[in-house]
Amino acid sequence: MATPRTKTPPPVRTGLRRPLPGPAEGEVRLGELNDFIGFHLRLAQDASFRAFARQTGHPELKPGRFAAMMVIRNTPDISQVALSRAIARDKSSVTPMIQELLRRGLVTRRPSPIDRRSMMLRLTPAGEALVGELLVHARRHDGTLDEIVGARKAEFITILRRLADRLG
Amino acid sequence: MATPRTKTPPPVRTGLRRPLPGPAEGEVRLGELNDFIGFHLRLAQDASFRAFARQTGHPELKPGRFAAMMVIRNTPDISQVALSRAIARDKSSVTPMIQELLRRGLVTRRPSPIDRRSMMLRLTPAGEALVGELLVHARRHDGTLDEIVGARKAEFITILRRLADRLG
DNA sequence: TATTGTTATACTCTATAACTATA
DNA sequence: TATAGTTATAGAGTATAACAATA
């Protein structure tokens, strides 16, 4: 307080968050939290997200973008609203996302000839290339998850899907 | 553009996000995304989070706060760093969270007699009361999740825990 | 009337880096 | 040297509401 603080330079944002240590053994007691599915869902999703961001060499492209590009790739000429439903986000959240992908030359937008309100999205060749590259990392990442999940992968995914479906 | 837009009033933030519709059947093709654990983890976590926020009558208290309060309740005199590890967040993320809980009279902070750098956190009676109340909703929420998950709940949680542990 | 997409607006969460005080 | 906690700073993610164009 007595000494004037030197001006803080803007922190460098790496976008690559380092892994955070989990709770140290015996350090804390979670109590009933231990029985809550929601709590563990959050921790697992968070860890998975971080691990993916770390492993892919593209810290600027987050899993959310990757998922959107995958959907566009698998459903060419999809509209923004349909995309927003597929990734469970509001359409107003999709707009800036698509704008970024457009700016980076990864997707194209063409007006639909059928419905002049809506736009048809497609990946550009650059977009296809990037998705292909990210897919390598995504597969490796999911391979890691597979090992952790074990033999019951299909059942595990079924349950996750059921959760997402029924809670919507 | 031609017509000047009337001044937009600041949007009302409810904090209670409405449920978003999932992908409509047959509308999109997710392709390989369907096999990725990470993708379904995200959708399930997101849906669970929203459902919890909707059901509890306290839109101002998010699951993150609830988890933190539970940890403090179960581990009285825990330090902020230990808490940050328990909830897998950086200590700098804990500071504003604790400040909010302090301001609202839900926790107390006392300097540790052993280590004068660290603070001991506890719930106030008001904090205990709030946690107790939220716990009712959390239990109901998790009961819903239980039904969806089915008989294999224990195994399901074990897998989630393993994911969080090994990906850290 | 309803829907697609955009814009204005703004909140929440979270992190990094530097800093102070202790250890 | 290392750790506990704070602060300055800032980016990512996402939402609500109103709007224009179209259905």
Short mmCIF file of C-alpha atoms (C1' of nucleotides) in Angstrom, two decimals:
data_model
loop_
_atom_site.label_atom_id
_atom_site.label_comp_id
_atom_site.label_asym_id
_atom_site.label_seq_id
_atom_site.Cartn_x
_atom_site.Cartn_y
_atom_site.Cartn_z
CA MET A 1 0.00 0.00 0.00
CA ALA A 2 2.77 2.43 0.93
CA THR A 3 4.77 1.72 -2.21
CA PRO A 4 3.03 2.59 -5.43
CA ARG A 5 2.52 -0.53 -7.47
CA THR A 6 4.19 -0.58 -10.85
CA LYS A 7 1.78 -0.63 -13.74
CA THR A 8 0.55 -4.15 -14.39
CA PRO A 9 1.02 -5.18 -18.00
CA PRO A 10 -1.90 -6.94 -19.59
CA PRO A 11 -1.58 -10.62 -18.83
CA VAL A 12 -0.81 -12.83 -21.76
CA ARG A 13 -3.74 -15.07 -22.49
CA THR A 14 -2.53 -18.38 -23.67
CA GLY A 15 -5.90 -19.98 -24.08
CA LEU A 16 -4.18 -23.15 -23.04
CA ARG A 17 -5.15 -23.60 -19.47
CA ARG A 18 -2.84 -25.79 -17.54
CA PRO A 19 -4.26 -28.75 -15.71
CA LEU A 20 -5.44 -27.88 -12.27
CA PRO A 21 -4.69 -30.22 -9.41
CA GLY A 22 -7.72 -32.04 -8.15
CA PRO A 23 -8.55 -32.21 -4.48
CA ALA A 24 -5.62 -33.55 -2.52
CA GLU A 25 -6.34 -36.83 -0.83
CA GLY A 26 -7.77 -36.53 2.62
CA GLU A 27 -7.48 -32.79 2.52
CA VAL A 28 -11.14 -32.08 2.19
CA ARG A 29 -14.37 -33.83 2.89
CA LEU A 30 -16.92 -33.51 0.18
CA GLY A 31 -19.66 -35.24 2.12
CA GLU A 32 -22.91 -35.63 0.27
CA LEU A 33 -21.42 -33.85 -2.73
CA ASN A 34 -19.73 -37.17 -3.40
CA ASP A 35 -23.06 -38.73 -4.20
CA PHE A 36 -24.26 -36.03 -6.57
CA ILE A 37 -24.06 -36.93 -10.19
CA GLY A 38 -24.16 -33.29 -11.18
CA PHE A 39 -21.01 -32.50 -9.27
CA HIS A 40 -18.99 -35.27 -10.86
CA LEU A 41 -20.41 -34.45 -14.24
CA ARG A 42 -19.02 -30.97 -13.89
CA LEU A 43 -15.58 -32.08 -12.80
CA ALA A 44 -15.33 -34.69 -15.54
CA GLN A 45 -16.50 -32.33 -18.26
CA ASP A 46 -14.11 -29.68 -17.07
CA ALA A 47 -11.15 -32.05 -17.02
CA SER A 48 -12.03 -33.40 -20.43
CA PHE A 49 -12.33 -29.91 -21.88
CA ARG A 50 -8.95 -28.86 -20.53
CA ALA A 51 -7.24 -32.01 -21.70
CA PHE A 52 -8.59 -31.52 -25.20
CA ALA A 53 -7.50 -27.89 -25.33
CA ARG A 54 -4.05 -28.89 -24.15
CA GLN A 55 -3.56 -31.72 -26.58
CA THR A 56 -4.72 -30.06 -29.75
CA GLY A 57 -2.13 -27.76 -31.22
CA HIS A 58 -4.82 -25.13 -31.84
CA PRO A 59 -5.44 -23.25 -28.65
CA GLU A 60 -7.46 -20.71 -30.59
CA LEU A 61 -10.05 -23.27 -31.65
CA LYS A 62 -12.07 -24.46 -28.73
CA PRO A 63 -14.12 -27.65 -28.54
CA GLY A 64 -17.25 -25.60 -29.13
CA ARG A 65 -15.97 -24.47 -32.50
CA PHE A 66 -14.85 -27.95 -33.33
CA ALA A 67 -18.28 -29.36 -32.58
CA ALA A 68 -19.95 -26.70 -34.72
CA MET A 69 -17.64 -27.41 -37.64
CA MET A 70 -18.26 -31.12 -37.32
CA VAL A 71 -22.00 -30.56 -37.47
CA ILE A 72 -21.65 -28.36 -40.54
CA ARG A 73 -19.44 -30.92 -42.16
CA ASN A 74 -21.87 -33.71 -41.51
CA THR A 75 -24.93 -31.69 -42.43
CA PRO A 76 -24.02 -29.44 -45.35
CA ASP A 77 -26.33 -26.49 -45.97
CA ILE A 78 -27.53 -26.58 -42.40
CA SER A 79 -29.13 -23.37 -41.17
CA GLN A 80 -27.88 -21.43 -38.18
CA VAL A 81 -30.93 -22.21 -36.13
CA ALA A 82 -30.60 -25.93 -36.81
CA LEU A 83 -26.95 -25.70 -35.86
CA SER A 84 -27.81 -23.89 -32.66
CA ARG A 85 -30.16 -26.69 -31.72
CA ALA A 86 -27.56 -29.33 -32.49
CA ILE A 87 -25.02 -27.78 -30.17
CA ALA A 88 -27.64 -26.68 -27.63
CA ARG A 89 -26.96 -22.97 -27.78
CA ASP A 90 -29.13 -19.97 -28.51
CA LYS A 91 -29.10 -18.71 -32.08
CA SER A 92 -27.68 -15.41 -30.89
CA SER A 93 -24.67 -17.33 -29.65
CA VAL A 94 -24.19 -18.87 -33.05
CA THR A 95 -24.02 -15.60 -34.93
CA PRO A 96 -20.63 -14.39 -33.61
CA MET A 97 -19.27 -17.88 -33.85
CA ILE A 98 -20.15 -18.15 -37.52
CA GLN A 99 -18.82 -14.67 -38.13
CA GLU A 100 -15.48 -15.70 -36.74
CA LEU A 101 -15.39 -18.84 -38.86
CA LEU A 102 -16.32 -16.76 -41.90
CA ARG A 103 -13.59 -14.25 -41.18
CA ARG A 104 -11.08 -17.04 -40.94
CA GLY A 105 -12.26 -18.50 -44.19
CA LEU A 106 -13.42 -21.77 -42.70
CA VAL A 107 -17.11 -21.68 -43.63
CA THR A 108 -19.29 -20.23 -46.35
CA ARG A 109 -22.81 -18.90 -46.09
CA ARG A 110 -25.28 -18.81 -48.94
CA PRO A 111 -28.89 -17.73 -48.81
CA SER A 112 -31.28 -20.63 -49.00
CA PRO A 113 -33.23 -20.67 -52.24
CA ILE A 114 -36.18 -22.18 -50.45
CA ASP A 115 -36.41 -19.96 -47.41
CA ARG A 116 -34.97 -16.55 -47.93
CA ARG A 117 -34.65 -15.90 -44.22
CA SER A 118 -32.15 -18.65 -43.67
CA MET A 119 -28.55 -19.24 -44.60
CA MET A 120 -26.91 -22.43 -45.72
CA LEU A 121 -23.61 -23.20 -44.06
CA ARG A 122 -20.78 -25.21 -45.51
CA LEU A 123 -17.15 -25.75 -44.76
CA THR A 124 -14.59 -24.34 -47.16
CA PRO A 125 -11.71 -26.55 -48.24
CA ALA A 126 -9.65 -24.81 -45.55
CA GLY A 127 -12.39 -25.64 -43.07
CA GLU A 128 -12.42 -29.26 -44.17
CA ALA A 129 -8.67 -29.40 -43.79
CA LEU A 130 -8.75 -27.92 -40.33
CA VAL A 131 -11.52 -30.24 -39.18
CA GLY A 132 -9.56 -33.17 -40.54
CA GLU A 133 -6.54 -32.11 -38.58
CA LEU A 134 -8.49 -31.48 -35.39
CA LEU A 135 -10.18 -34.80 -35.80
CA VAL A 136 -6.83 -36.48 -35.35
CA HIS A 137 -6.47 -34.82 -31.98
CA ALA A 138 -10.11 -35.40 -31.10
CA ARG A 139 -9.74 -39.09 -31.85
CA ARG A 140 -6.64 -39.35 -29.75
CA HIS A 141 -8.32 -37.44 -26.96
CA ASP A 142 -11.36 -39.62 -27.10
CA GLY A 143 -9.12 -42.65 -27.19
CA THR A 144 -7.74 -41.51 -23.86
CA LEU A 145 -11.25 -41.14 -22.55
CA ASP A 146 -12.12 -44.57 -23.89
CA GLU A 147 -9.32 -46.13 -21.89
CA ILE A 148 -10.51 -44.43 -18.76
CA VAL A 149 -14.13 -45.32 -19.33
CA GLY A 150 -13.35 -48.92 -20.11
CA ALA A 151 -15.46 -51.57 -21.71
CA ARG A 152 -18.79 -49.97 -21.00
CA LYS A 153 -18.31 -47.04 -23.33
CA ALA A 154 -21.50 -47.54 -25.28
CA GLU A 155 -23.58 -47.72 -22.16
CA PHE A 156 -21.81 -44.70 -20.74
CA ILE A 157 -22.58 -42.62 -23.80
CA THR A 158 -26.15 -43.83 -23.79
CA ILE A 159 -26.59 -42.57 -20.28
CA LEU A 160 -25.02 -39.20 -21.09
CA ARG A 161 -27.28 -38.85 -24.07
CA ARG A 162 -30.29 -39.72 -22.00
CA LEU A 163 -29.37 -37.07 -19.47
CA ALA A 164 -29.06 -34.39 -22.14
CA ASP A 165 -32.28 -35.44 -23.82
CA ARG A 166 -34.51 -35.74 -20.82
CA LEU A 167 -33.35 -32.67 -18.98
CA GLY A 168 -33.88 -30.36 -21.96
CA MET B 1 -30.01 0.79 -41.46
CA ALA B 2 -32.15 3.49 -43.04
CA THR B 3 -34.48 3.79 -40.07
CA PRO B 4 -32.77 4.77 -36.85
CA ARG B 5 -33.25 2.04 -34.30
CA THR B 6 -34.92 3.03 -31.08
CA LYS B 7 -32.68 2.91 -28.06
CA THR B 8 -32.40 -0.66 -26.77
CA PRO B 9 -33.08 -0.89 -23.05
CA PRO B 10 -30.64 -3.01 -21.08
CA PRO B 11 -31.84 -6.60 -21.23
CA VAL B 12 -33.14 -8.06 -18.03
CA ARG B 13 -30.88 -10.78 -16.83
CA THR B 14 -32.91 -13.43 -15.18
CA GLY B 15 -30.10 -15.78 -14.37
CA LEU B 16 -32.59 -18.53 -14.98
CA ARG B 17 -31.82 -19.78 -18.40
CA ARG B 18 -34.63 -21.55 -20.04
CA PRO B 19 -34.11 -25.04 -21.33
CA LEU B 20 -32.81 -25.14 -24.84
CA PRO B 21 -34.24 -27.64 -27.26
CA GLY B 22 -31.82 -30.38 -28.20
CA PRO B 23 -31.17 -31.31 -31.77
CA ALA B 24 -34.40 -32.11 -33.52
CA GLU B 25 -34.65 -35.69 -34.65
CA GLY B 26 -33.28 -36.33 -38.08
CA GLU B 27 -32.58 -32.69 -38.61
CA VAL B 28 -28.84 -32.95 -38.36
CA ARG B 29 -26.25 -35.62 -38.68
CA LEU B 30 -23.63 -35.56 -36.01
CA GLY B 31 -21.50 -38.25 -37.60
CA GLU B 32 -18.44 -39.17 -35.65
CA LEU B 33 -19.32 -36.61 -33.02
CA ASN B 34 -21.82 -39.20 -31.87
CA ASP B 35 -19.01 -41.44 -30.73
CA PHE B 36 -17.11 -38.82 -28.82
CA ILE B 37 -17.44 -39.04 -25.11
CA GLY B 38 -16.33 -35.45 -24.69
CA PHE B 39 -19.21 -34.15 -26.76
CA HIS B 40 -21.88 -35.99 -24.81
CA LEU B 41 -20.22 -35.06 -21.57
CA ARG B 42 -20.62 -31.44 -22.48
CA LEU B 43 -24.27 -31.74 -23.45
CA ALA B 44 -25.13 -33.73 -20.35
CA GLN B 45 -23.32 -31.38 -18.01
CA ASP B 46 -24.93 -28.39 -19.63
CA ALA B 47 -28.42 -29.85 -19.39
CA SER B 48 -27.86 -30.85 -15.79
CA PHE B 49 -26.63 -27.38 -14.90
CA ARG B 50 -29.60 -25.69 -16.48
CA ALA B 51 -32.08 -28.02 -14.88
CA PHE B 52 -30.58 -27.40 -11.47
CA ALA B 53 -30.62 -23.63 -11.92
CA ARG B 54 -34.23 -23.80 -13.02
CA GLN B 55 -35.44 -25.99 -10.19
CA THR B 56 -33.82 -24.25 -7.30
CA GLY B 57 -35.65 -21.14 -6.26
CA HIS B 58 -32.34 -19.26 -6.02
CA PRO B 59 -31.29 -18.13 -9.47
CA GLU B 60 -28.59 -15.99 -7.90
CA LEU B 61 -26.78 -18.97 -6.43
CA LYS B 62 -25.17 -21.08 -9.08
CA PRO B 63 -24.01 -24.68 -8.71
CA GLY B 64 -20.45 -23.44 -8.32
CA ARG B 65 -21.39 -21.51 -5.22
CA PHE B 66 -23.37 -24.39 -3.89
CA ALA B 67 -20.45 -26.77 -4.31
CA ALA B 68 -18.11 -24.35 -2.59
CA MET B 69 -20.48 -23.94 0.35
CA MET B 70 -20.87 -27.69 0.63
CA VAL B 71 -17.11 -28.12 0.79
CA ILE B 72 -16.82 -25.43 3.45
CA ARG B 73 -19.60 -27.02 5.42
CA ASN B 74 -18.01 -30.44 5.27
CA THR B 75 -14.51 -29.20 5.97
CA PRO B 76 -14.75 -26.34 8.45
CA ASP B 77 -11.71 -24.05 8.67
CA ILE B 78 -10.64 -25.04 5.18
CA SER B 79 -8.27 -22.59 3.49
CA GLN B 80 -9.03 -20.90 0.20
CA VAL B 81 -6.32 -22.78 -1.63
CA ALA B 82 -7.60 -26.11 -0.36
CA LEU B 83 -11.07 -25.09 -1.43
CA SER B 84 -9.81 -24.10 -4.86
CA ARG B 85 -8.31 -27.55 -5.27
CA ALA B 86 -11.50 -29.24 -4.16
CA ILE B 87 -13.57 -27.47 -6.77
CA ALA B 88 -10.79 -27.52 -9.39
CA ARG B 89 -10.46 -23.77 -9.82
CA ASP B 90 -7.57 -21.38 -9.53
CA LYS B 91 -7.21 -19.59 -6.22
CA SER B 92 -7.74 -16.27 -7.99
CA SER B 93 -11.18 -17.51 -8.96
CA VAL B 94 -11.98 -18.30 -5.37
CA THR B 95 -11.25 -14.82 -4.05
CA PRO B 96 -14.21 -13.00 -5.62
CA MET B 97 -16.45 -15.92 -4.86
CA ILE B 98 -15.60 -15.83 -1.18
CA GLN B 99 -15.94 -12.07 -1.15
CA GLU B 100 -19.45 -12.39 -2.45
CA LEU B 101 -20.33 -15.01 0.14
CA LEU B 102 -18.84 -12.79 2.84
CA ARG B 103 -20.79 -9.79 1.66
CA ARG B 104 -23.96 -11.82 1.80
CA GLY B 105 -23.17 -13.00 5.30
CA LEU B 106 -22.95 -16.65 4.36
CA VAL B 107 -19.36 -17.40 5.35
CA THR B 108 -16.82 -16.16 7.88
CA ARG B 109 -13.07 -15.87 7.48
CA ARG B 110 -10.63 -15.99 10.34
CA PRO B 111 -6.85 -15.94 10.15
CA SER B 112 -5.30 -19.29 10.84
CA PRO B 113 -3.39 -19.30 14.13
CA ILE B 114 -0.93 -21.78 12.66
CA ASP B 115 -0.17 -20.18 9.32
CA ARG B 116 -0.71 -16.48 9.25
CA ARG B 117 -0.90 -16.38 5.48
CA SER B 118 -4.03 -18.45 5.32
CA MET B 119 -7.64 -17.95 6.22
CA MET B 120 -10.06 -20.36 7.78
CA LEU B 121 -13.48 -20.49 6.16
CA ARG B 122 -16.71 -21.43 7.84
CA LEU B 123 -20.39 -21.09 7.12
CA THR B 124 -22.42 -18.68 9.19
CA PRO B 125 -25.77 -19.84 10.54
CA ALA B 126 -27.33 -18.08 7.56
CA GLY B 127 -24.96 -19.98 5.31
CA GLU B 128 -25.89 -23.25 6.97
CA ALA B 129 -29.54 -22.45 6.53
CA LEU B 130 -29.13 -21.63 2.87
CA VAL B 131 -27.11 -24.76 2.17
CA GLY B 132 -29.73 -26.80 3.93
CA GLU B 133 -32.40 -25.30 1.77
CA LEU B 134 -30.43 -25.72 -1.44
CA LEU B 135 -29.68 -29.26 -0.46
CA VAL B 136 -33.37 -30.03 -0.71
CA HIS B 137 -33.36 -28.91 -4.32
CA ALA B 138 -30.03 -30.59 -5.02
CA ARG B 139 -31.35 -33.86 -3.69
CA ARG B 140 -34.46 -33.61 -5.77
CA HIS B 141 -32.38 -32.69 -8.80
CA ASP B 142 -30.03 -35.55 -8.26
CA GLY B 143 -33.00 -37.82 -7.75
CA THR B 144 -34.11 -36.89 -11.23
CA LEU B 145 -30.64 -37.67 -12.51
CA ASP B 146 -30.72 -40.95 -10.66
CA GLU B 147 -33.85 -41.99 -12.44
CA ILE B 148 -32.32 -41.19 -15.78
CA VAL B 149 -29.06 -42.92 -15.00
CA GLY B 150 -30.78 -46.00 -13.69
CA ALA B 151 -29.42 -48.86 -11.67
CA ARG B 152 -25.80 -48.36 -12.50
CA LYS B 153 -25.44 -45.08 -10.68
CA ALA B 154 -22.45 -46.10 -8.61
CA GLU B 155 -20.55 -47.30 -11.62
CA PHE B 156 -21.48 -44.18 -13.54
CA ILE B 157 -20.11 -41.93 -10.82
CA THR B 158 -16.99 -44.05 -10.57
CA ILE B 159 -16.31 -43.50 -14.23
CA LEU B 160 -16.91 -39.76 -13.98
CA ARG B 161 -14.58 -39.56 -11.03
CA ARG B 162 -11.95 -41.53 -12.87
CA LEU B 163 -12.18 -39.14 -15.80
CA ALA B 164 -11.69 -36.11 -13.60
CA ASP B 165 -8.83 -37.72 -11.69
CA ARG B 166 -6.81 -39.07 -14.56
CA LEU B 167 -7.18 -36.13 -16.89
CA GLY B 168 -6.00 -33.63 -14.29
"C1'" DT C 1 -48.37 -14.60 -36.25
"C1'" DA C 2 -44.10 -17.20 -36.26
"C1'" DT C 3 -39.38 -17.85 -37.54
"C1'" DT C 4 -34.35 -16.68 -39.21
"C1'" DG C 5 -30.69 -14.21 -38.28
"C1'" DT C 6 -28.51 -9.73 -36.31
"C1'" DT C 7 -27.54 -6.39 -33.01
"C1'" DA C 8 -27.17 -4.02 -28.55
"C1'" DT C 9 -26.09 -5.09 -24.26
"C1'" DA C 10 -24.19 -7.18 -20.44
"C1'" DC C 11 -23.39 -10.87 -17.07
"C1'" DT C 12 -20.75 -15.02 -15.37
"C1'" DC C 13 -16.82 -17.63 -15.02
"C1'" DT C 14 -12.28 -18.11 -15.10
"C1'" DA C 15 -7.50 -17.39 -15.90
"C1'" DT C 16 -2.53 -15.18 -15.87
"C1'" DA C 17 0.79 -12.37 -13.84
"C1'" DA C 18 2.38 -9.54 -10.48
"C1'" DC C 19 2.24 -8.29 -5.88
"C1'" DT C 20 2.33 -8.58 -0.38
"C1'" DA C 21 2.77 -11.13 3.62
"C1'" DT C 22 4.19 -14.73 5.44
"C1'" DA C 23 6.68 -19.48 5.73
"C1'" DT D 1 12.58 -19.93 -2.37
"C1'" DA D 2 7.81 -21.28 -1.96
"C1'" DT D 3 3.04 -20.61 -0.62
"C1'" DA D 4 -1.64 -18.04 0.66
"C1'" DG D 5 -4.37 -14.72 -0.83
"C1'" DT D 6 -5.39 -10.20 -3.56
"C1'" DT D 7 -5.71 -7.33 -7.42
"C1'" DA D 8 -5.51 -5.72 -12.26
"C1'" DT D 9 -6.79 -7.17 -16.38
"C1'" DA D 10 -9.14 -9.46 -19.81
"C1'" DG D 11 -11.03 -13.07 -22.81
"C1'" DA D 12 -14.39 -16.70 -23.71
"C1'" DG D 13 -18.96 -18.03 -23.63
"C1'" DT D 14 -23.49 -17.12 -23.60
"C1'" DA D 15 -27.91 -15.07 -22.87
"C1'" DT D 16 -32.20 -11.74 -23.37
"C1'" DA D 17 -34.77 -8.56 -25.88
"C1'" DA D 18 -35.85 -6.07 -29.74
"C1'" DC D 19 -35.58 -5.71 -34.53
"C1'" DA D 20 -35.96 -6.49 -39.91
"C1'" DA D 21 -36.95 -9.54 -43.38
"C1'" DT D 22 -39.50 -13.19 -44.67
"C1'" DA D 23 -42.77 -17.08 -44.16
#
